[in-house]
Amino acid sequence: MSVLDVPDNRLLIAGNWQSPASGEALPVLDPATQQPFHHTGRATAADVDAAVAAARNAYDGWSRMNPSDRGAILGRWSQLVFEHVEELARYEAQDVGKPLSDARTNIFIAGSILGYFAGAADKLHGATLPSRSPDNTGFTLREPLGVCALVIAWNVPAILMMADAAPALAAGNTVVLKPSEYAPMSPLALAALAAEAGLPPGVLNVVTGLGPEAGQPLTSHPGINHISFVGSSATGRAIMASAAKNLVPVKLELGGKSPNVVFADADLDAAVPAILESIVENAGQNCYAGSRLLIEEPIYDEVVARLAAAMEAVKAGPWHEDLDMGPLVNGIQHERVSGYLQGGVASGARVVTGGPGASDGWYVKPTLFDRVTPDMPIVREEIFGPVLAAESFRTAREAVDRVNATPYGLLVSVWTNDLSRALRVTHEVRSGQVSVNEFANSAIIGFPFNLAKESGFSQGGGYEAMKEYTSEKGVTIKMRPLD
C-alpha cells in the first residue's frame, strides 16, 4: 500500500486515520463522469473537538522545536511532494476536473511554496530598536499564535493548502485543515506525505466534511487562535462575525473580477493567448480569473475577433485526456454559470461565441460577451466559470475608472508598451496585485497574493506571510550600572 493510498471514510487526527464520530461518509465525485471515485469522512463538531485538542497537545513541542529542525522536516515534506507529483496531480485533476497537466503545475507550485517556507523557518526574527537612553535596550520577538484553522476552497486545493499551512507551520503553529468536500483528496494525500516526512502527530490535522457540520464548528471553536479562509465573500463575512466572538485574527481570500486592460500599443500576439488562458484555465474557476476585458477603441474589433477565434479552438474533456479545459466542478457550479449565461443575454449583452457545453457533463464552452454595460451582473459579479465580458474604452482615465467600478480588487493585468502609462495605471487601480504584459505570473519567488476591497485581506504565501501567523512581543530591559 502506498503512503498516498488515502483510506475511505477517514479523517487525519493526531497522526492517525480515524473514522468520523458519525460513521458517515461523503462521496467525492469525478466531474467528468459525475460518479464517485472515493468516499471521505463526514466530520462533525465532535471530530473538530478532537482535532483541535490534538493540535493543542502538539503545540508546545512543535513551537519550541529548533526552527532549523522545523525547516528540515518541512524541507523533507517538500521533497516528497516533488517525488510524488504524478500521483498527487491525478488526485487534484480528478477532484476538480481540470486537465492533468494543469494539476501537475499546481502540485509543482504547492511543493515550491512549501520549500520556500521550509527555508524561511529559521529566518523569522524581530527587531532591535533604538533607545533614547543608554541605560535601556529594546527588541521584539516573533512568536507563533497557536492553533490555526485553515478552511480552503476546491479550485486549486494543493496550492491553497500550502499557501496557508506552510507559513503557519514554519512559524511554529499547529494546524487543523478543513478542505472543501468537493476536492479533499490532494490535501489528504499531502498530509499523509507530511507524516512520512516526520511531521509530529497532531501538528497537522485534516477534517473533511460539510461547511455547516465541520467548517462552522472549526471557525467558531474557542480553542482556535487564528482563522484563514478561502472562499466566497458571503461565507467570509460569516466567518469574521464568528471570529469576533472569540476575538481571534482572521485572514480572508475571497472573490475577484479581474480585468485585462489592453491598450492600442499592446503586443496582441502575446496578449490574446494570455487573456484566453486567464479565463479558461481551470474552466475559469479561479478567484483571479481574467473575467473582464477592457480594450482601447482603435483595436477593439480586432481583439474581440482574435479572442473569439481562440476560444472556439479550445478543446474540453475529462481530466485524463489532458486537453485545454475540463468541466465545471459540480452540478451546483454548472447551474450557477448557466444562469449567468442566460442572464447576460436577457440583460442585452451579445454572445460573440460560446454558451452551454456538452449535454453529458458539467461543461460550459468558453464564452465571450460584448455590448455590455458596467451595471450588468456579468460585468460586476464573480461568475467562477469560463465567461468573459468585453468593453471598450477611449482614455486611460476611463479605463482606470472602469477597473475600479467593481467591488473586487484582486488582480489587474495591463497590456501596453508605454512604461509611464503602465506605472500610472498601476498606482491608480485599487487592486492587491498588478501584472504588466502578463497575467498572474507564478515565477516570482515569494510573490504575495495580496488583496483589496471585497476580495479580502491576505499576504497568501508571499514573502511576509509568516508574519500573519505570529504575534510580535515587545521587550525592554533596564540595564544596571557596571560594578
JSON list of C-alpha atoms in Angstrom, two decimals, residues 168-324:
[
{"chain": "A", "resi": 168, "resn": "ALA", "atom": "CA", "xyz": [1.75, 28.64, 9.62]},
{"chain": "A", "resi": 169, "resn": "LEU", "atom": "CA", "xyz": [3.77, 25.51, 10.34]},
{"chain": "A", "resi": 170, "resn": "ALA", "atom": "CA", "xyz": [7.11, 27.13, 9.59]},
{"chain": "A", "resi": 171, "resn": "ALA", "atom": "CA", "xyz": [6.33, 29.83, 12.17]},
{"chain": "A", "resi": 172, "resn": "GLY", "atom": "CA", "xyz": [5.69, 27.17, 14.83]},
{"chain": "A", "resi": 173, "resn": "ASN", "atom": "CA", "xyz": [1.89, 26.94, 14.81]},
{"chain": "A", "resi": 174, "resn": "THR", "atom": "CA", "xyz": [-0.15, 23.76, 14.64]},
{"chain": "A", "resi": 175, "resn": "VAL", "atom": "CA", "xyz": [-2.97, 23.37, 12.15]},
{"chain": "A", "resi": 176, "resn": "VAL", "atom": "CA", "xyz": [-6.47, 21.98, 11.68]},
{"chain": "A", "resi": 177, "resn": "LEU", "atom": "CA", "xyz": [-7.27, 21.98, 7.97]},
{"chain": "A", "resi": 178, "resn": "LYS", "atom": "CA", "xyz": [-10.78, 21.71, 6.57]},
{"chain": "A", "resi": 179, "resn": "PRO", "atom": "CA", "xyz": [-10.66, 21.20, 2.77]},
{"chain": "A", "resi": 180, "resn": "SER", "atom": "CA", "xyz": [-13.72, 21.52, 0.56]},
{"chain": "A", "resi": 181, "resn": "GLU", "atom": "CA", "xyz": [-15.92, 18.46, 0.42]},
{"chain": "A", "resi": 182, "resn": "TYR", "atom": "CA", "xyz": [-15.73, 18.78, -3.38]},
{"chain": "A", "resi": 183, "resn": "ALA", "atom": "CA", "xyz": [-11.94, 18.42, -3.55]},
{"chain": "A", "resi": 184, "resn": "PRO", "atom": "CA", "xyz": [-10.43, 16.85, -0.41]},
{"chain": "A", "resi": 185, "resn": "MET", "atom": "CA", "xyz": [-8.12, 14.28, -1.98]},
{"chain": "A", "resi": 186, "resn": "SER", "atom": "CA", "xyz": [-4.90, 16.17, -2.68]},
{"chain": "A", "resi": 187, "resn": "PRO", "atom": "CA", "xyz": [-4.95, 17.84, 0.78]},
{"chain": "A", "resi": 188, "resn": "LEU", "atom": "CA", "xyz": [-5.39, 14.44, 2.43]},
{"chain": "A", "resi": 189, "resn": "ALA", "atom": "CA", "xyz": [-2.60, 12.95, 0.33]},
{"chain": "A", "resi": 190, "resn": "LEU", "atom": "CA", "xyz": [-0.31, 15.89, 1.06]},
{"chain": "A", "resi": 191, "resn": "ALA", "atom": "CA", "xyz": [-0.98, 15.49, 4.77]},
{"chain": "A", "resi": 192, "resn": "ALA", "atom": "CA", "xyz": [-0.07, 11.80, 4.51]},
{"chain": "A", "resi": 193, "resn": "LEU", "atom": "CA", "xyz": [3.27, 12.81, 2.97]},
{"chain": "A", "resi": 194, "resn": "ALA", "atom": "CA", "xyz": [3.85, 15.24, 5.85]},
{"chain": "A", "resi": 195, "resn": "ALA", "atom": "CA", "xyz": [3.69, 12.37, 8.30]},
{"chain": "A", "resi": 196, "resn": "GLU", "atom": "CA", "xyz": [6.10, 10.42, 6.09]},
{"chain": "A", "resi": 197, "resn": "ALA", "atom": "CA", "xyz": [8.48, 13.40, 6.25]},
{"chain": "A", "resi": 198, "resn": "GLY", "atom": "CA", "xyz": [8.48, 13.29, 10.04]},
{"chain": "A", "resi": 199, "resn": "LEU", "atom": "CA", "xyz": [5.90, 15.92, 10.97]},
{"chain": "A", "resi": 200, "resn": "PRO", "atom": "CA", "xyz": [4.95, 15.02, 14.55]},
{"chain": "A", "resi": 201, "resn": "PRO", "atom": "CA", "xyz": [1.43, 13.68, 15.19]},
{"chain": "A", "resi": 202, "resn": "GLY", "atom": "CA", "xyz": [-1.14, 16.41, 15.82]},
{"chain": "A", "resi": 203, "resn": "VAL", "atom": "CA", "xyz": [0.85, 19.20, 14.18]},
{"chain": "A", "resi": 204, "resn": "LEU", "atom": "CA", "xyz": [-1.30, 18.92, 11.04]},
{"chain": "A", "resi": 205, "resn": "ASN", "atom": "CA", "xyz": [-4.84, 17.54, 11.28]},
{"chain": "A", "resi": 206, "resn": "VAL", "atom": "CA", "xyz": [-7.36, 17.25, 8.44]},
{"chain": "A", "resi": 207, "resn": "VAL", "atom": "CA", "xyz": [-11.12, 17.13, 8.98]},
{"chain": "A", "resi": 208, "resn": "THR", "atom": "CA", "xyz": [-13.27, 16.69, 5.90]},
{"chain": "A", "resi": 209, "resn": "GLY", "atom": "CA", "xyz": [-16.97, 17.38, 5.68]},
{"chain": "A", "resi": 210, "resn": "LEU", "atom": "CA", "xyz": [-19.64, 19.95, 5.04]},
{"chain": "A", "resi": 211, "resn": "GLY", "atom": "CA", "xyz": [-19.38, 23.62, 5.93]},
{"chain": "A", "resi": 212, "resn": "PRO", "atom": "CA", "xyz": [-22.20, 23.77, 8.50]},
{"chain": "A", "resi": 213, "resn": "GLU", "atom": "CA", "xyz": [-21.16, 20.47, 10.12]},
{"chain": "A", "resi": 214, "resn": "ALA", "atom": "CA", "xyz": [-17.37, 20.82, 10.18]},
{"chain": "A", "resi": 215, "resn": "GLY", "atom": "CA", "xyz": [-16.35, 24.26, 8.92]},
{"chain": "A", "resi": 216, "resn": "GLN", "atom": "CA", "xyz": [-18.58, 26.30, 11.20]},
{"chain": "A", "resi": 217, "resn": "PRO", "atom": "CA", "xyz": [-17.65, 24.35, 14.38]},
{"chain": "A", "resi": 218, "resn": "LEU", "atom": "CA", "xyz": [-13.99, 24.80, 13.46]},
{"chain": "A", "resi": 219, "resn": "THR", "atom": "CA", "xyz": [-14.06, 28.54, 12.80]},
{"chain": "A", "resi": 220, "resn": "SER", "atom": "CA", "xyz": [-16.11, 29.20, 15.94]},
{"chain": "A", "resi": 221, "resn": "HIS", "atom": "CA", "xyz": [-14.10, 26.87, 18.19]},
{"chain": "A", "resi": 222, "resn": "PRO", "atom": "CA", "xyz": [-12.77, 28.56, 21.36]},
{"chain": "A", "resi": 223, "resn": "GLY", "atom": "CA", "xyz": [-9.52, 26.59, 21.04]},
{"chain": "A", "resi": 224, "resn": "ILE", "atom": "CA", "xyz": [-8.58, 28.25, 17.75]},
{"chain": "A", "resi": 225, "resn": "ASN", "atom": "CA", "xyz": [-6.11, 31.17, 17.75]},
{"chain": "A", "resi": 226, "resn": "HIS", "atom": "CA", "xyz": [-6.20, 32.17, 14.07]},
{"chain": "A", "resi": 227, "resn": "ILE", "atom": "CA", "xyz": [-8.53, 31.58, 11.12]},
{"chain": "A", "resi": 228, "resn": "SER", "atom": "CA", "xyz": [-7.63, 31.54, 7.46]},
{"chain": "A", "resi": 229, "resn": "PHE", "atom": "CA", "xyz": [-10.45, 31.20, 4.95]},
{"chain": "A", "resi": 230, "resn": "VAL", "atom": "CA", "xyz": [-10.55, 30.93, 1.16]},
{"chain": "A", "resi": 231, "resn": "GLY", "atom": "CA", "xyz": [-13.98, 31.05, -0.45]},
{"chain": "A", "resi": 232, "resn": "SER", "atom": "CA", "xyz": [-16.98, 33.23, -1.10]},
{"chain": "A", "resi": 233, "resn": "SER", "atom": "CA", "xyz": [-17.45, 36.76, 0.22]},
{"chain": "A", "resi": 234, "resn": "ALA", "atom": "CA", "xyz": [-20.72, 35.77, 1.94]},
{"chain": "A", "resi": 235, "resn": "THR", "atom": "CA", "xyz": [-19.05, 32.97, 3.89]},
{"chain": "A", "resi": 236, "resn": "GLY", "atom": "CA", "xyz": [-16.08, 35.21, 4.64]},
{"chain": "A", "resi": 237, "resn": "ARG", "atom": "CA", "xyz": [-18.37, 37.74, 6.31]},
{"chain": "A", "resi": 238, "resn": "ALA", "atom": "CA", "xyz": [-19.95, 34.98, 8.40]},
{"chain": "A", "resi": 239, "resn": "ILE", "atom": "CA", "xyz": [-16.52, 33.75, 9.48]},
{"chain": "A", "resi": 240, "resn": "MET", "atom": "CA", "xyz": [-15.46, 37.25, 10.51]},
{"chain": "A", "resi": 241, "resn": "ALA", "atom": "CA", "xyz": [-18.58, 37.55, 12.65]},
{"chain": "A", "resi": 242, "resn": "SER", "atom": "CA", "xyz": [-17.84, 34.17, 14.21]},
{"chain": "A", "resi": 243, "resn": "ALA", "atom": "CA", "xyz": [-14.20, 35.09, 14.86]},
{"chain": "A", "resi": 244, "resn": "ALA", "atom": "CA", "xyz": [-15.30, 38.30, 16.59]},
{"chain": "A", "resi": 245, "resn": "LYS", "atom": "CA", "xyz": [-16.95, 36.26, 19.32]},
{"chain": "A", "resi": 246, "resn": "ASN", "atom": "CA", "xyz": [-13.61, 34.68, 20.22]},
{"chain": "A", "resi": 247, "resn": "LEU", "atom": "CA", "xyz": [-11.51, 37.74, 19.30]},
{"chain": "A", "resi": 248, "resn": "VAL", "atom": "CA", "xyz": [-9.13, 35.85, 17.02]},
{"chain": "A", "resi": 249, "resn": "PRO", "atom": "CA", "xyz": [-7.38, 37.28, 13.93]},
{"chain": "A", "resi": 250, "resn": "VAL", "atom": "CA", "xyz": [-8.67, 36.34, 10.50]},
{"chain": "A", "resi": 251, "resn": "LYS", "atom": "CA", "xyz": [-7.21, 36.36, 7.00]},
{"chain": "A", "resi": 252, "resn": "LEU", "atom": "CA", "xyz": [-9.64, 36.14, 4.11]},
{"chain": "A", "resi": 253, "resn": "GLU", "atom": "CA", "xyz": [-9.07, 35.31, 0.44]},
{"chain": "A", "resi": 254, "resn": "LEU", "atom": "CA", "xyz": [-12.39, 35.90, -1.27]},
{"chain": "A", "resi": 255, "resn": "GLY", "atom": "CA", "xyz": [-13.70, 36.69, -4.74]},
{"chain": "A", "resi": 256, "resn": "GLY", "atom": "CA", "xyz": [-12.41, 38.57, -7.74]},
{"chain": "A", "resi": 257, "resn": "LYS", "atom": "CA", "xyz": [-13.43, 40.16, -11.01]},
{"chain": "A", "resi": 258, "resn": "SER", "atom": "CA", "xyz": [-10.02, 40.69, -12.55]},
{"chain": "A", "resi": 259, "resn": "PRO", "atom": "CA", "xyz": [-9.64, 42.70, -15.77]},
{"chain": "A", "resi": 260, "resn": "ASN", "atom": "CA", "xyz": [-7.17, 42.58, -18.62]},
{"chain": "A", "resi": 261, "resn": "VAL", "atom": "CA", "xyz": [-6.72, 46.17, -19.82]},
{"chain": "A", "resi": 262, "resn": "VAL", "atom": "CA", "xyz": [-5.43, 46.25, -23.40]},
{"chain": "A", "resi": 263, "resn": "PHE", "atom": "CA", "xyz": [-4.10, 49.50, -24.84]},
{"chain": "A", "resi": 264, "resn": "ALA", "atom": "CA", "xyz": [-3.74, 50.11, -28.56]},
{"chain": "A", "resi": 265, "resn": "ASP", "atom": "CA", "xyz": [0.06, 49.77, -28.48]},
{"chain": "A", "resi": 266, "resn": "ALA", "atom": "CA", "xyz": [-0.05, 46.32, -26.84]},
{"chain": "A", "resi": 267, "resn": "ASP", "atom": "CA", "xyz": [1.60, 43.27, -28.38]},
{"chain": "A", "resi": 268, "resn": "LEU", "atom": "CA", "xyz": [-1.55, 41.36, -29.30]},
{"chain": "A", "resi": 269, "resn": "ASP", "atom": "CA", "xyz": [0.36, 38.23, -30.26]},
{"chain": "A", "resi": 270, "resn": "ALA", "atom": "CA", "xyz": [1.37, 37.98, -26.58]},
{"chain": "A", "resi": 271, "resn": "ALA", "atom": "CA", "xyz": [-1.80, 39.43, -25.07]},
{"chain": "A", "resi": 272, "resn": "VAL", "atom": "CA", "xyz": [-4.51, 37.34, -26.74]},
{"chain": "A", "resi": 273, "resn": "PRO", "atom": "CA", "xyz": [-3.16, 33.89, -25.72]},
{"chain": "A", "resi": 274, "resn": "ALA", "atom": "CA", "xyz": [-2.61, 35.11, -22.17]},
{"chain": "A", "resi": 275, "resn": "ILE", "atom": "CA", "xyz": [-6.10, 36.59, -21.96]},
{"chain": "A", "resi": 276, "resn": "LEU", "atom": "CA", "xyz": [-7.54, 33.30, -23.21]},
{"chain": "A", "resi": 277, "resn": "GLU", "atom": "CA", "xyz": [-5.56, 31.32, -20.64]},
{"chain": "A", "resi": 278, "resn": "SER", "atom": "CA", "xyz": [-6.65, 33.70, -17.87]},
{"chain": "A", "resi": 279, "resn": "ILE", "atom": "CA", "xyz": [-10.32, 32.75, -18.37]},
{"chain": "A", "resi": 280, "resn": "VAL", "atom": "CA", "xyz": [-10.19, 29.10, -19.49]},
{"chain": "A", "resi": 281, "resn": "GLU", "atom": "CA", "xyz": [-7.55, 27.84, -17.04]},
{"chain": "A", "resi": 282, "resn": "ASN", "atom": "CA", "xyz": [-9.41, 25.59, -14.58]},
{"chain": "A", "resi": 283, "resn": "ALA", "atom": "CA", "xyz": [-12.57, 26.42, -16.58]},
{"chain": "A", "resi": 284, "resn": "GLY", "atom": "CA", "xyz": [-12.47, 29.95, -15.16]},
{"chain": "A", "resi": 285, "resn": "GLN", "atom": "CA", "xyz": [-12.85, 28.62, -11.62]},
{"chain": "A", "resi": 286, "resn": "ASN", "atom": "CA", "xyz": [-10.22, 30.89, -10.09]},
{"chain": "A", "resi": 287, "resn": "CYS", "atom": "CA", "xyz": [-10.65, 33.95, -7.92]},
{"chain": "A", "resi": 288, "resn": "TYR", "atom": "CA", "xyz": [-8.09, 35.76, -10.08]},
{"chain": "A", "resi": 289, "resn": "ALA", "atom": "CA", "xyz": [-9.61, 34.64, -13.41]},
{"chain": "A", "resi": 290, "resn": "GLY", "atom": "CA", "xyz": [-9.45, 37.35, -16.08]},
{"chain": "A", "resi": 291, "resn": "SER", "atom": "CA", "xyz": [-13.21, 37.65, -16.37]},
{"chain": "A", "resi": 292, "resn": "ARG", "atom": "CA", "xyz": [-13.28, 41.27, -17.62]},
{"chain": "A", "resi": 293, "resn": "LEU", "atom": "CA", "xyz": [-11.66, 42.62, -20.76]},
{"chain": "A", "resi": 294, "resn": "LEU", "atom": "CA", "xyz": [-11.22, 46.35, -21.36]},
{"chain": "A", "resi": 295, "resn": "ILE", "atom": "CA", "xyz": [-9.94, 47.21, -24.85]},
{"chain": "A", "resi": 296, "resn": "GLU", "atom": "CA", "xyz": [-8.93, 50.59, -26.24]},
{"chain": "A", "resi": 297, "resn": "GLU", "atom": "CA", "xyz": [-11.33, 51.54, -29.05]},
{"chain": "A", "resi": 298, "resn": "PRO", "atom": "CA", "xyz": [-8.95, 51.50, -32.08]},
{"chain": "A", "resi": 299, "resn": "ILE", "atom": "CA", "xyz": [-8.17, 47.79, -31.58]},
{"chain": "A", "resi": 300, "resn": "TYR", "atom": "CA", "xyz": [-11.47, 46.66, -30.04]},
{"chain": "A", "resi": 301, "resn": "ASP", "atom": "CA", "xyz": [-12.85, 44.77, -33.04]},
{"chain": "A", "resi": 302, "resn": "GLU", "atom": "CA", "xyz": [-9.54, 43.08, -33.76]},
{"chain": "A", "resi": 303, "resn": "VAL", "atom": "CA", "xyz": [-9.05, 41.85, -30.19]},
{"chain": "A", "resi": 304, "resn": "VAL", "atom": "CA", "xyz": [-12.63, 40.56, -29.94]},
{"chain": "A", "resi": 305, "resn": "ALA", "atom": "CA", "xyz": [-12.31, 38.70, -33.25]},
{"chain": "A", "resi": 306, "resn": "ARG", "atom": "CA", "xyz": [-8.94, 37.16, -32.38]},
{"chain": "A", "resi": 307, "resn": "LEU", "atom": "CA", "xyz": [-10.10, 36.14, -28.93]},
{"chain": "A", "resi": 308, "resn": "ALA", "atom": "CA", "xyz": [-13.34, 34.62, -30.24]},
{"chain": "A", "resi": 309, "resn": "ALA", "atom": "CA", "xyz": [-11.38, 32.52, -32.73]},
{"chain": "A", "resi": 310, "resn": "ALA", "atom": "CA", "xyz": [-9.02, 31.38, -29.96]},
{"chain": "A", "resi": 311, "resn": "MET", "atom": "CA", "xyz": [-11.96, 30.43, -27.72]},
{"chain": "A", "resi": 312, "resn": "GLU", "atom": "CA", "xyz": [-13.59, 28.40, -30.48]},
{"chain": "A", "resi": 313, "resn": "ALA", "atom": "CA", "xyz": [-10.39, 26.35, -30.81]},
{"chain": "A", "resi": 314, "resn": "VAL", "atom": "CA", "xyz": [-10.37, 25.33, -27.11]},
{"chain": "A", "resi": 315, "resn": "LYS", "atom": "CA", "xyz": [-10.87, 21.58, -26.63]},
{"chain": "A", "resi": 316, "resn": "ALA", "atom": "CA", "xyz": [-12.68, 20.42, -23.49]},
{"chain": "A", "resi": 317, "resn": "GLY", "atom": "CA", "xyz": [-12.81, 16.95, -21.98]},
{"chain": "A", "resi": 318, "resn": "PRO", "atom": "CA", "xyz": [-12.17, 14.82, -18.88]},
{"chain": "A", "resi": 319, "resn": "TRP", "atom": "CA", "xyz": [-9.04, 15.27, -16.81]},
{"chain": "A", "resi": 320, "resn": "HIS", "atom": "CA", "xyz": [-7.24, 12.17, -18.09]},
{"chain": "A", "resi": 321, "resn": "GLU", "atom": "CA", "xyz": [-7.48, 13.28, -21.73]},
{"chain": "A", "resi": 322, "resn": "ASP", "atom": "CA", "xyz": [-5.38, 16.32, -20.74]},
{"chain": "A", "resi": 323, "resn": "LEU", "atom": "CA", "xyz": [-6.98, 18.76, -23.17]},
{"chain": "A", "resi": 324, "resn": "ASP", "atom": "CA", "xyz": [-7.27, 22.55, -22.87]}
]
